[in-house]
Amino acid sequence: MHKLATIVSLWMVIASGHSLAAGSALVPAKQNWSFNGLFGTFDRGALQRGYQVYNEVCAGCHGLRLVAYRNLTEIGLTEQQVKKIAASKTVKDGPNDEGEMYERSGRPSDRFVMPFANKNAARAANNGAYPPDLSLMVKARVGGADYLYGLLTGYQETKKGVEIPEGMYYNKYYPGNLIAMPSPLVEEGIEYPDKTKATVKQMAQDVTVFLSWTAEPEIEQRKRLGIKVLLFLIILTGLLYAIKKRVWSQLHN
Amino acid sequence: MSKTNQTNSVVKWVDDRLPVFTFMQHELHEYPTPKNLNYFWNFGSLAGIVLVTMIVTGIVLSMHYTPHVDYAFDSVERIMRDVNHGWLIRYVHMNGASAFFIIVFIHIFRGLYYGSYKAPRELLWMLGVLILLLMMATAFLGYVLPWGQMSFWGATVITNLFSAIPLIGEPIVTWLWGGFSVDNATLNRFFSLHFLLPFVIVGVVVLHIVALHTHGSNNPVGIDTTGNDDQIPFHPYYTVKDLFGLGVFLVLFSLFVFYAPNYLGHPDNYIPADPLQTPPHIVPEWYFLPFYAILRSITFDIWFLDAKLLGVIAMFASIGLLFILPWLDRSPVRSARFRPIYRQFYWVLVIDCFILGIVGANSPDDPVFSGLDGFQFIHLGMMSTAYYFFHFLILLPLLSVIEKPDPLPASINEPILGGGGNAALAPGKPMEKP
Ligand code: HEM
């Protein structure tokens, strides 16, 4: 009977198209990303700065479980740099010959170390809210990169008449407006080695570029191949049209 | 059957014992085809090519895919990240499914306009409808495999439809699931069936083509071919025309695969399935939207049948109707070119189907026009569902009796050579692209 109840209530959700997320989020503005368009590529500088933002700010709460340290060579870091980054992380491994789990320093082949041991630990540390994995975040939200950038820059004091519960924050782009993540970026919160000024906008932009790469690491290869395939197909199709014309003209005579 | 004119002795030896070469010569080379087919006749061979593409990419995907609730999502991401050109194979498969439906929908509406379902092609048509049903099942099963949020919740909603059946509904759902919810057993059997069904489709496609080659293609004029003046061999005329069409298709398809691979998908499916968290909106893939609209548009009980069951019945009936279409439309004239009234209602039906699609994509209680709160999508859905059934069940039988068709030309050749001397042809012209 319990099952019947779930089925019935599920059916009602479907049938009424009931939206569980109330609230009126703004639609984030479209940004001019370098990876948009037919020839889009990533800006290596932005990717590396973005990695720094992730590493120094977001990594405390959010994992990046689909990305391995070795992948960082794709954003322009050298093998040496990647080895060093990996070695600075502590990875749980095992069991060893004695059957014990042990800790070792990371290797480039390891996936990014997760900030929490499990979901419950993550919730416990965040007032019950779960900081989702960011590997695919840009692909997993309507609006993609524009949404992420909007979210990171969309914090504000509450709107008139909106009561903010304990541990919640007002964000104009988040569905429902009340988010459990405090604004993660603060002016000059980190220091970029390339002397770029670490404004909130700059950091939001950089980390969005980085997370667009983690979500779609194939994007550059895809677009490069796409151009070649399209050119080839357009020429081929043109030729086929000419042949078709010629073959059929015999018929009309 | 004329023997193959191959001179190669090996070919001859084989052909003498197993006439495959004669068969190919006959069915793909000499096969007599009406000479006036327009580009709407390209979509059948296109569908076949896409079917083969789906099977090839699908087999490669399944070499790397793991059908287990704990690994399915990550194995798909491995394909995207670590398998050489895995992203390409997956995006071709994903967008190939959408392309397949676009092509098949056009193919079906071509048949509706030119009356290709009428005698002697009823079985050909019915096999086509069967292919559509099998494709829908295959696509539904495939969409579950990556085990994202929409995969899981889509599977839950659709399998739950069967619980509407009185008395045995619940046991059927449990049986489909292989347990008490959509879970690992469900994913495993869905993978198995998703692998199987495309090959069943191939089988039905073969029958479809056998039926086609028995009486040959219909044509835009819709009258039978009368002799050699009307026909040309399939090769080289239609092979080259089909290849050109394929080129155009591939250009458009590549734009999606390389530049907007997720445009037709739902972002929620990049969130791993979570049985404890229902997504705010559960929407099916775009090609199911019109059917989804029909399913949801029945909100009232009739007698002892409750609304949910009626919705399910209506949804299946919307396709079931197509099976009996040859007997609903009794007009002896095939092509809409010569049916002045039908021709107009045909376009009303096309628009109605688009409206159903839009309704399926929206929440039923949202207003259709902002500011006009009284008129919600559910109302539009009811109206367009009613019209859909009205078209097939009432309008078509009625038109068969009351419509006075325009005069038909004596042969296919006549309007082509007659150089516009036939007035009846003029209104049909827009459908025929050069
Ligand atoms: C009638 C032809 C077919 C259709 C319409 C179809 C449709 C689909 C769809 C819609 C998906 C989900 C794509 C996604 O969101 O990721 C999918 C996934 C999949 N299909 Fe197919 N498919 C067909 C043939 C095949 C065949 C013949 C095989 C294997 C022999 C296959 C193997 C797979 C596998 C392993 C996946 C999961 C990987 C993934 O999600 O990309 N498919 N299919």
XYZ file of C-alpha atoms and ligand atoms in Angstrom:
730
model
C 0.000 0.000 0.000
C 2.913 2.256 0.689
C 3.996 1.764 -2.889
C 0.538 2.636 -4.130
C 0.710 5.894 -2.211
C 4.013 6.868 -3.836
C 2.651 5.994 -7.235
C -0.432 8.080 -6.685
C 1.453 11.076 -5.357
C 4.014 10.818 -8.148
C 1.184 10.718 -10.616
C -0.198 13.892 -9.139
C 3.129 15.630 -9.546
C 3.175 14.635 -13.203
C -0.455 15.351 -13.893
C -0.460 18.771 -12.369
C 3.003 19.575 -13.631
C 3.473 20.860 -10.154
C 6.613 22.816 -9.743
C 8.466 21.931 -6.562
C 10.782 24.917 -6.873
C 8.780 27.990 -6.134
C 10.334 31.429 -6.386
C 11.208 33.792 -9.164
C 14.819 33.542 -10.271
C 16.124 36.017 -12.816
C 17.396 34.673 -16.109
C 21.184 35.190 -16.078
C 22.604 37.446 -18.817
C 24.498 35.835 -21.688
C 28.259 36.326 -21.443
C 30.736 36.321 -24.277
C 32.663 33.110 -23.505
C 35.764 32.381 -25.535
C 34.634 28.766 -25.914
C 31.375 29.718 -27.620
C 30.966 29.708 -31.373
C 32.341 27.705 -34.270
C 36.000 28.183 -33.381
C 35.700 28.386 -29.597
C 38.764 27.678 -27.466
C 39.635 28.024 -23.795
C 41.875 30.806 -22.596
C 44.712 28.946 -20.794
C 45.310 31.849 -18.428
C 41.672 31.864 -17.356
C 41.676 28.065 -17.007
C 44.690 28.118 -14.710
C 43.376 31.006 -12.641
C 40.052 29.202 -12.486
C 41.737 26.079 -11.210
C 43.356 28.210 -8.506
C 39.963 29.609 -7.474
C 38.486 26.129 -7.347
C 41.442 24.801 -5.398
C 41.616 27.615 -2.874
C 37.907 28.397 -2.467
C 35.427 25.812 -3.721
C 37.421 22.639 -2.990
C 36.710 23.046 0.708
C 33.098 22.064 0.079
C 32.734 20.774 -3.497
C 34.288 17.698 -5.087
C 35.377 17.259 -8.695
C 35.196 13.508 -8.791
C 35.308 12.978 -12.566
C 38.565 14.860 -13.059
C 42.058 13.412 -12.459
C 45.164 15.444 -11.682
C 46.739 14.223 -14.918
C 43.972 16.023 -16.826
C 45.439 19.331 -15.637
C 48.108 19.109 -18.351
C 45.227 19.895 -20.731
C 44.815 23.348 -19.174
C 48.459 24.137 -19.846
C 50.231 22.986 -16.679
C 53.466 21.049 -17.131
C 53.870 17.439 -16.000
C 56.162 18.689 -13.232
C 53.528 21.140 -11.973
C 50.879 18.428 -12.081
C 53.099 16.003 -10.149
C 53.646 18.649 -7.519
C 49.945 19.439 -7.230
C 49.085 15.761 -6.916
C 51.842 15.139 -4.383
C 50.486 17.897 -2.176
C 47.216 15.961 -1.713
C 46.668 13.080 0.654
C 44.979 10.056 -0.845
C 43.440 7.143 0.996
C 44.536 3.833 -0.529
C 44.680 0.172 0.355
C 44.286 -2.373 1.624
C 48.023 -3.131 1.773
C 49.612 -6.544 2.370
C 48.609 -6.386 6.015
C 45.054 -5.596 5.048
C 45.268 -2.048 6.384
C 44.052 1.099 4.633
C 46.758 3.707 4.522
C 47.364 7.266 3.401
C 49.839 8.254 0.732
C 50.591 11.368 -1.266
C 48.702 11.755 -4.529
C 49.801 10.768 -8.040
C 48.802 12.358 -11.352
C 46.575 9.341 -12.096
C 44.450 9.935 -8.980
C 41.063 11.578 -9.271
C 40.647 14.864 -7.396
C 40.452 14.171 -3.672
C 36.934 14.666 -2.319
C 36.472 17.209 0.462
C 34.246 14.926 2.542
C 34.275 11.194 3.226
C 30.626 10.824 2.215
C 27.349 12.649 1.638
C 26.377 12.670 5.280
C 29.679 14.199 6.355
C 29.205 16.863 3.665
C 25.725 17.655 4.911
C 26.795 17.708 8.530
C 29.426 20.315 7.729
C 27.029 22.500 5.733
C 23.942 22.948 7.888
C 22.273 19.958 6.289
C 22.693 21.200 2.718
C 24.678 19.104 0.256
C 27.331 20.856 -1.857
C 26.972 19.009 -5.175
C 29.934 17.743 -7.186
C 31.035 20.395 -9.678
C 32.515 18.191 -12.459
C 29.415 18.397 -14.637
C 27.751 21.424 -13.052
C 27.896 23.594 -16.184
C 26.151 20.895 -18.230
C 23.654 20.097 -15.488
C 21.983 23.501 -15.207
C 19.771 25.409 -17.600
C 21.863 28.356 -18.755
C 25.163 26.521 -18.265
C 28.175 28.814 -17.873
C 25.999 31.937 -17.836
C 24.033 30.523 -14.920
C 27.143 29.615 -12.940
C 28.648 33.055 -13.468
C 25.324 34.627 -12.526
C 25.061 32.505 -9.383
C 28.532 33.454 -8.164
C 27.918 37.162 -8.741
C 24.224 37.181 -7.890
C 24.318 37.452 -4.090
C 22.644 40.461 -2.570
C 21.013 41.641 0.606
C 17.499 40.339 0.798
C 14.745 41.726 -1.335
C 12.107 43.702 0.533
C 9.610 41.451 2.237
C 11.607 38.222 1.877
C 12.405 36.610 5.187
C 15.773 34.851 5.145
C 15.931 31.801 7.387
C 19.003 31.016 9.458
C 21.843 29.638 7.314
C 20.291 30.724 4.015
C 21.393 33.470 1.631
C 19.619 35.498 -1.010
C 20.731 34.985 -4.607
C 18.825 36.539 -7.477
C 19.675 33.770 -9.956
C 19.133 30.697 -7.779
C 15.747 29.003 -8.339
C 13.661 29.974 -5.318
C 16.274 32.624 -4.419
C 17.249 31.054 -1.098
C 20.509 29.115 -1.257
C 22.420 27.382 1.535
C 25.810 28.337 0.087
C 27.215 31.593 1.480
C 28.712 33.855 -1.189
C 31.993 31.999 -1.747
C 33.956 34.796 -3.402
C 35.234 37.946 -1.642
C 37.196 40.826 -3.205
C 40.923 40.048 -3.244
C 40.181 36.767 -1.449
C 43.032 35.108 -3.326
C 46.175 36.322 -5.007
C 46.788 35.475 -8.669
C 50.450 34.807 -9.569
C 49.939 36.558 -12.932
C 48.993 39.757 -11.044
C 45.438 39.801 -12.436
C 43.308 41.705 -9.938
C 41.178 39.204 -8.042
C 37.830 40.951 -8.147
C 34.721 38.889 -7.502
C 33.764 39.216 -11.171
C 37.216 38.126 -12.325
C 37.270 35.104 -10.034
C 33.705 34.142 -10.963
C 34.607 34.351 -14.622
C 37.794 32.319 -14.231
C 36.251 29.550 -12.163
C 33.352 29.370 -14.612
C 35.801 28.865 -17.485
C 37.559 26.173 -15.476
C 34.320 24.381 -14.631
C 33.179 24.608 -18.258
C 36.334 22.717 -19.089
C 35.741 20.063 -16.419
C 32.217 19.592 -17.771
C 33.205 19.443 -21.440
C 36.935 18.762 -21.700
C 36.430 17.668 -25.313
C 35.092 21.040 -26.428
C 38.203 22.257 -28.277
C 38.815 18.942 -30.005
C 35.120 18.772 -30.879
C 35.004 22.176 -32.496
C 38.262 21.716 -34.382
C 37.078 18.412 -35.791
C 33.638 19.880 -36.451
C 34.984 22.543 -38.797
C 36.877 19.956 -40.843
C 33.912 17.607 -41.009
C 31.570 20.412 -42.025
C 33.864 21.713 -44.758
C 34.334 18.213 -46.120
C 30.594 17.500 -46.064
C 29.647 20.784 -47.690
C 32.050 20.186 -50.570
C 30.943 16.575 -50.906
C 27.295 17.604 -50.918
C 27.980 20.236 -53.565
C 29.654 17.640 -55.762
C 26.808 15.195 -55.237
C 24.368 17.889 -56.261
C 26.297 18.488 -59.473
C 26.382 14.770 -60.228
C 22.700 14.447 -59.467
C 21.934 17.311 -61.854
C 23.978 15.739 -64.602
C 22.524 12.248 -64.195
C 18.976 13.545 -64.204
C 19.497 15.865 -67.165
C 19.965 12.776 -69.360
C 16.448 11.833 -68.397
C 14.840 15.052 -69.486
C 16.295 14.808 -72.986
C 13.838 -12.209 -62.368
C 16.607 -11.215 -64.725
C 19.916 -12.861 -63.968
C 22.795 -10.668 -62.955
C 24.886 -9.646 -65.888
C 28.114 -9.969 -63.894
C 30.917 -11.602 -65.848
C 33.177 -12.358 -62.900
C 33.273 -16.156 -62.623
C 33.343 -16.229 -58.813
C 30.312 -13.996 -58.704
C 28.580 -16.254 -61.206
C 29.451 -19.383 -59.228
C 28.039 -17.900 -56.042
C 25.012 -16.448 -57.779
C 24.162 -19.810 -59.285
C 23.927 -21.327 -55.823
C 22.732 -18.334 -53.803
C 21.310 -15.572 -55.999
C 22.390 -12.636 -53.829
C 23.856 -10.745 -56.772
C 20.760 -11.216 -58.859
C 18.767 -10.042 -55.881
C 20.830 -6.877 -55.473
C 20.786 -6.209 -59.180
C 17.036 -6.522 -59.142
C 16.169 -4.627 -55.975
C 18.769 -1.884 -55.886
C 19.737 -1.408 -59.498
C 16.933 -2.139 -61.944
C 14.119 -1.677 -59.435
C 11.630 0.363 -61.492
C 10.722 3.583 -59.711
C 8.237 6.330 -60.612
C 10.150 9.153 -62.195
C 8.326 11.974 -60.434
C 9.318 11.336 -56.804
C 10.150 14.532 -54.937
C 12.583 15.022 -52.067
C 10.066 13.779 -49.524
C 10.871 10.330 -50.879
C 14.424 10.651 -49.562
C 13.468 10.068 -45.964
C 12.989 6.315 -46.133
C 16.543 5.549 -47.170
C 17.779 8.204 -44.743
C 15.978 6.434 -41.908
C 17.666 3.194 -42.912
C 21.100 4.804 -42.850
C 20.422 6.326 -39.435
C 19.270 2.927 -38.147
C 22.573 1.382 -39.208
C 24.452 4.291 -37.626
C 22.571 3.770 -34.355
C 23.483 0.097 -34.331
C 27.154 0.707 -35.075
C 27.579 3.484 -32.489
C 25.430 1.535 -30.024
C 27.634 -1.533 -30.249
C 30.749 0.563 -29.625
C 29.054 2.293 -26.674
C 28.066 -1.002 -25.126
C 31.711 -2.129 -25.181
C 32.398 0.575 -22.598
C 29.084 0.869 -20.817
C 28.348 -0.781 -17.445
C 24.668 -1.505 -16.704
C 24.774 -1.160 -12.938
C 23.147 1.572 -10.857
C 26.478 2.384 -9.178
C 28.548 2.538 -12.358
C 26.264 3.390 -15.284
C 26.522 7.177 -14.975
C 30.279 7.109 -14.475
C 30.838 4.624 -17.278
C 29.084 7.009 -19.667
C 31.305 9.827 -18.400
C 34.321 7.582 -18.974
C 33.172 7.215 -22.576
C 32.974 11.019 -22.790
C 36.387 11.646 -21.235
C 38.715 8.659 -21.535
C 37.633 6.623 -24.548
C 39.218 7.833 -27.788
C 36.594 9.872 -29.593
C 34.083 8.438 -27.140
C 32.367 11.821 -26.981
C 31.858 11.673 -30.737
C 30.383 8.196 -30.650
C 28.056 9.063 -27.802
C 26.950 12.379 -29.296
C 26.251 10.686 -32.635
C 24.165 8.060 -30.836
C 22.329 10.639 -28.721
C 21.570 13.062 -31.541
C 21.073 10.150 -33.906
C 18.029 9.148 -31.874
C 16.533 12.619 -32.352
C 17.435 12.676 -36.036
C 15.832 9.262 -36.444
C 12.550 10.582 -35.068
C 12.611 13.768 -37.134
C 13.189 11.695 -40.258
C 10.529 9.149 -39.417
C 7.961 11.832 -38.543
C 8.550 13.500 -41.925
C 8.371 10.080 -43.588
C 5.001 9.420 -41.931
C 3.554 12.816 -42.782
C 4.710 12.316 -46.367
C 2.619 9.141 -46.363
C -0.361 11.017 -44.948
C -0.202 13.733 -47.624
C 0.206 11.458 -50.621
C -2.087 8.701 -49.350
C 0.673 6.111 -49.368
C -1.245 4.026 -46.829
C -4.005 3.167 -49.286
C -4.401 -0.069 -51.227
C -2.308 -1.914 -52.126
C 0.118 -0.588 -49.491
C -1.857 -1.155 -46.252
C 0.536 -3.730 -44.828
C 3.534 -1.642 -45.820
C 2.007 1.209 -43.838
C 1.157 -0.975 -40.841
C 4.696 -2.334 -40.702
C 5.838 1.279 -40.642
C 3.627 2.048 -37.657
C 5.069 -1.024 -35.950
C 8.570 0.338 -36.569
C 7.521 3.623 -34.964
C 6.306 1.778 -31.871
C 9.510 -0.246 -31.638
C 11.590 2.898 -32.059
C 9.701 4.584 -29.253
C 10.315 1.619 -26.980
C 13.989 1.505 -27.928
C 14.518 5.209 -27.375
C 12.736 5.104 -24.030
C 14.899 2.186 -22.880
C 18.080 3.841 -24.158
C 17.362 7.092 -22.377
C 17.318 5.198 -19.083
C 20.820 3.780 -19.557
C 22.972 6.813 -18.618
C 21.138 6.748 -15.275
C 20.786 10.467 -14.806
C 17.892 12.134 -12.999
C 15.648 12.202 -16.097
C 16.581 8.605 -16.910
C 15.468 7.427 -13.515
C 12.371 9.554 -13.132
C 11.307 9.114 -16.735
C 11.515 5.355 -16.265
C 9.563 5.605 -13.032
C 6.777 7.660 -14.587
C 6.413 5.630 -17.760
C 6.517 2.206 -16.099
C 3.996 3.524 -13.590
C 1.548 4.073 -16.446
C 0.902 0.348 -16.429
C -0.390 0.555 -12.875
C -3.476 2.221 -14.374
C -4.637 -1.139 -15.676
C -7.364 -2.366 -13.289
C -6.570 -5.317 -10.980
C -3.408 -6.576 -12.658
C -1.778 -3.159 -13.070
C 0.273 -3.273 -9.894
C 1.651 -6.787 -10.367
C 2.575 -5.870 -13.936
C 4.579 -2.866 -12.753
C 6.403 -4.971 -10.159
C 7.109 -7.535 -12.861
C 8.458 -4.884 -15.246
C 10.684 -3.454 -12.546
C 11.926 -6.806 -11.334
C 11.450 -5.465 -7.815
C 9.550 -2.851 -5.898
C 11.020 0.204 -7.560
C 13.094 1.162 -10.586
C 16.440 -0.277 -9.539
C 19.384 -2.335 -10.669
C 17.247 -5.187 -11.985
C 15.309 -2.658 -14.073
C 18.460 -1.076 -15.485
C 19.870 -4.474 -16.438
C 16.816 -5.627 -18.320
C 16.447 -2.255 -19.990
C 19.993 -2.538 -21.296
C 19.361 -6.044 -22.537
C 16.174 -4.987 -24.332
C 17.729 -1.791 -25.665
C 20.395 -3.960 -27.278
C 17.824 -6.371 -28.679
C 15.065 -4.146 -30.083
C 17.103 -2.402 -32.811
C 17.703 -5.795 -34.378
C 13.986 -6.514 -34.220
C 13.549 -3.170 -35.997
C 15.955 -4.312 -38.701
C 13.781 -7.391 -39.180
C 10.615 -5.333 -39.536
C 12.408 -2.916 -41.868
C 13.279 -5.853 -44.137
C 9.595 -6.818 -44.266
C 8.723 -3.154 -44.866
C 11.007 -3.130 -47.897
C 9.751 -6.449 -49.221
C 6.228 -5.025 -49.044
C 7.419 -1.827 -50.744
C 9.081 -3.643 -53.607
C 6.022 -5.774 -54.208
C 3.985 -2.862 -55.579
C 6.675 -0.217 -55.852
C 6.700 3.316 -54.521
C 3.691 5.572 -54.492
C 4.377 8.993 -56.011
C 3.309 12.637 -55.637
C 0.498 12.254 -58.165
C -0.718 9.170 -56.346
C -1.825 7.219 -59.429
C -0.422 3.843 -60.437
C 2.396 3.739 -62.924
C 1.073 2.750 -66.324
C 4.166 1.671 -68.163
C 7.793 2.216 -68.901
C 7.296 5.881 -69.718
C 6.484 6.472 -66.064
C 9.397 4.628 -64.566
C 13.149 4.851 -64.297
C 15.635 2.398 -62.802
C 16.537 3.049 -59.187
C 20.202 3.226 -60.073
C 21.661 5.701 -60.948
C 18.728 8.117 -60.649
C 17.616 7.567 -57.089
C 20.912 6.337 -55.704
C 22.493 9.665 -56.580
C 19.475 11.628 -55.404
C 19.459 9.755 -52.087
C 23.188 10.350 -51.696
C 22.746 14.064 -52.240
C 19.960 14.069 -49.646
C 22.233 12.187 -47.284
C 24.873 14.896 -47.744
C 22.423 17.633 -46.796
C 21.293 15.620 -43.788
C 24.858 15.017 -42.615
C 25.671 18.727 -42.766
C 22.695 19.544 -40.527
C 23.378 16.576 -38.271
C 27.036 17.600 -37.836
C 25.958 21.046 -36.726
C 24.160 19.402 -33.824
C 26.800 16.787 -33.004
C 29.726 19.205 -33.037
C 28.177 22.495 -32.010
C 25.021 21.845 -30.000
C 25.234 18.222 -28.869
C 23.076 18.766 -25.799
C 20.626 21.211 -27.315
C 17.872 18.622 -27.560
C 18.643 17.004 -24.212
C 17.722 17.938 -20.675
C 20.420 19.297 -18.305
C 19.019 17.209 -15.435
C 20.329 14.078 -17.084
C 23.845 15.205 -16.201
C 22.884 14.830 -12.536
C 23.311 11.229 -11.340
C 20.005 9.489 -10.571
C 18.772 10.077 -7.039
C 15.671 8.084 -6.022
C 15.174 10.380 -3.027
C 14.950 13.602 -4.993
C 12.222 14.217 -7.560
C 13.200 16.806 -10.193
C 10.902 19.858 -10.307
C 9.749 19.030 -13.843
C 9.794 15.566 -15.334
C 9.721 15.967 -19.104
C 10.339 13.278 -21.686
C 12.558 13.645 -24.749
C 11.122 16.032 -27.335
C 9.891 13.290 -29.649
C 7.522 12.010 -26.969
C 6.018 15.405 -26.138
C 2.860 15.190 -28.303
C 2.057 11.774 -26.844
C 2.817 13.051 -23.350
C 0.337 15.879 -23.952
C -2.377 13.414 -24.965
C -1.619 11.287 -21.899
C -2.070 14.220 -19.553
C -5.049 15.798 -21.260
C -7.639 13.366 -19.914
C -8.500 14.719 -16.475
C -11.983 13.333 -15.990
C -13.346 9.870 -15.207
C -15.796 8.262 -17.580
C -18.075 5.734 -15.983
C -15.825 3.242 -14.138
C -12.708 4.211 -16.082
C -10.583 6.675 -14.170
C -8.780 9.602 -15.754
C -5.344 8.038 -15.533
C -6.375 4.867 -17.329
C -8.178 6.889 -19.967
C -5.067 8.979 -20.506
C -2.997 5.867 -21.088
C -5.632 4.459 -23.436
C -5.787 7.740 -25.364
C -2.027 7.827 -25.728
C -1.809 4.321 -27.118
C -4.896 4.905 -29.237
C -3.269 7.916 -30.877
C -0.808 5.529 -32.506
C -3.177 2.579 -32.692
C -5.401 4.706 -34.938
C -2.690 4.792 -37.544
C -2.945 1.018 -37.878
C -6.525 1.278 -39.080
C -6.033 4.465 -41.064
C -6.331 2.672 -44.441
C -9.880 1.765 -43.454
C -10.802 5.145 -41.982
C -9.947 7.058 -45.133
C -12.027 5.472 -47.893
C -11.420 8.083 -50.552
C -10.247 6.347 -53.738
C -7.847 9.197 -54.508
C -4.442 8.910 -52.885
C -2.620 12.187 -53.305
C -3.815 15.278 -51.441
C -3.031 17.215 -54.610
C -6.342 16.082 -55.975
C -8.272 16.335 -52.725
C -9.127 20.021 -52.234
C -10.687 19.662 -48.775
C -8.430 16.996 -47.323
C -5.427 19.033 -48.384
C -6.445 21.827 -46.035
C -7.296 19.637 -43.083
C -3.966 17.894 -43.530
C -2.212 21.129 -42.620
C -4.556 21.672 -39.695
C -3.478 18.254 -38.412
C 0.200 19.166 -38.809
C -0.346 22.341 -36.779
C -2.354 20.378 -34.216
C 0.569 17.993 -33.706
C 2.968 20.899 -33.173
C 0.575 22.369 -30.622
C 0.429 19.018 -28.835
C 4.218 19.073 -28.689
C 4.225 22.526 -27.140
C 1.578 21.479 -24.619
C 3.668 18.442 -23.680
C 6.641 20.657 -22.899
C 4.711 22.925 -20.529
C 3.127 22.588 -17.131
C -0.600 21.931 -17.578
C -1.706 24.640 -15.168
C 0.466 27.405 -16.594
C -1.423 29.952 -18.697
C -0.861 29.677 -22.452
C -0.660 33.436 -22.838
C 0.663 35.365 -19.874
C -2.053 37.636 -18.595
C -4.791 35.268 -19.654
C -4.867 33.042 -16.572
C -8.133 31.304 -17.397
C -6.718 29.573 -20.468
C -4.147 27.024 -19.364
C -2.072 24.479 -21.244
C -4.337 21.721 -20.003
C -7.225 23.337 -21.890
C -5.176 23.706 -25.042
C -4.086 20.085 -24.597
C -7.677 18.859 -24.321
C -8.690 20.791 -27.400
C -5.794 19.609 -29.526
C -6.201 16.022 -28.329
C -9.878 16.155 -29.213
C -9.020 17.541 -32.627
C -6.452 14.808 -33.262
C -9.064 12.105 -32.741
C -11.694 14.111 -34.590
C -9.434 14.261 -37.649
C -8.951 10.518 -37.881
C -12.228 9.188 -36.548
C -14.776 11.632 -37.962
C -13.257 13.910 -40.547
C -11.513 11.297 -42.684
C -14.509 8.921 -43.003
C -16.728 11.932 -43.708
C -14.449 13.413 -46.352
C -14.272 10.036 -48.094
C -17.964 10.487 -48.796
C -18.518 14.205 -49.292
C -15.325 15.421 -50.954
C -15.315 15.741 -54.736
C -11.762 15.076 -55.909
C -10.171 17.006 -58.757
C -9.748 15.121 -62.038
C -6.713 12.852 -62.124
C -4.202 12.845 -64.978
C -4.169 9.754 -67.155
C -0.573 8.901 -66.345
C 2.381 10.132 -64.348
C 4.071 11.039 -67.564
C 1.260 13.284 -68.714
C 1.557 16.142 -66.214
C 5.348 16.037 -66.478
C 5.425 16.272 -70.255
C 2.193 18.188 -70.561
C 4.004 21.327 -69.465
C 1.458 22.791 -67.074
C -1.480 21.928 -69.297
C -3.080 20.229 -66.329
C -4.771 22.705 -64.059
C -5.373 20.123 -61.352
C -1.701 19.954 -60.600
C -1.196 23.558 -59.693
C -2.428 23.576 -56.085
C -0.180 20.655 -55.171
C 2.937 22.290 -56.483
C 4.289 23.749 -53.238
C 4.965 20.292 -51.786
C 7.214 19.415 -54.684
C 10.589 20.987 -54.190
C 12.809 20.791 -57.265
C 16.809 2.002 -32.969
C 17.963 2.421 -32.696
C 18.378 3.053 -31.361
C 17.820 4.135 -30.703
C 16.609 4.956 -31.155
C 18.615 4.358 -29.509
C 18.400 5.359 -28.563
C 19.194 5.639 -27.461
C 19.064 6.763 -26.590
C 17.982 7.866 -26.682
C 20.062 6.690 -25.647
C 20.366 7.698 -24.501
C 21.437 8.645 -24.921
C 21.893 9.512 -23.787
O 21.115 10.340 -23.297
O 23.050 9.332 -23.381
C 20.804 5.499 -25.902
C 21.881 5.053 -25.141
C 22.580 3.878 -25.353
N 22.393 2.987 -26.406
Fe 21.041 3.195 -27.914
N 19.611 3.419 -29.447
C 19.501 2.595 -30.553
C 20.318 1.515 -30.854
C 21.290 0.969 -30.008
C 22.004 -0.264 -30.227
C 21.797 -1.160 -31.448
C 22.849 -0.454 -29.162
C 23.820 -1.599 -28.854
C 23.948 -2.647 -29.574
C 22.699 0.669 -28.274
C 23.416 0.854 -27.099
C 23.293 1.951 -26.247
C 24.079 2.173 -25.054
C 25.190 1.269 -24.506
C 23.631 3.383 -24.490
C 24.120 4.063 -23.176
C 25.259 4.987 -23.416
C 24.802 6.433 -23.531
O 23.927 6.849 -22.777
O 25.338 7.143 -24.376
N 21.731 1.503 -28.816
N 20.264 4.869 -27.020
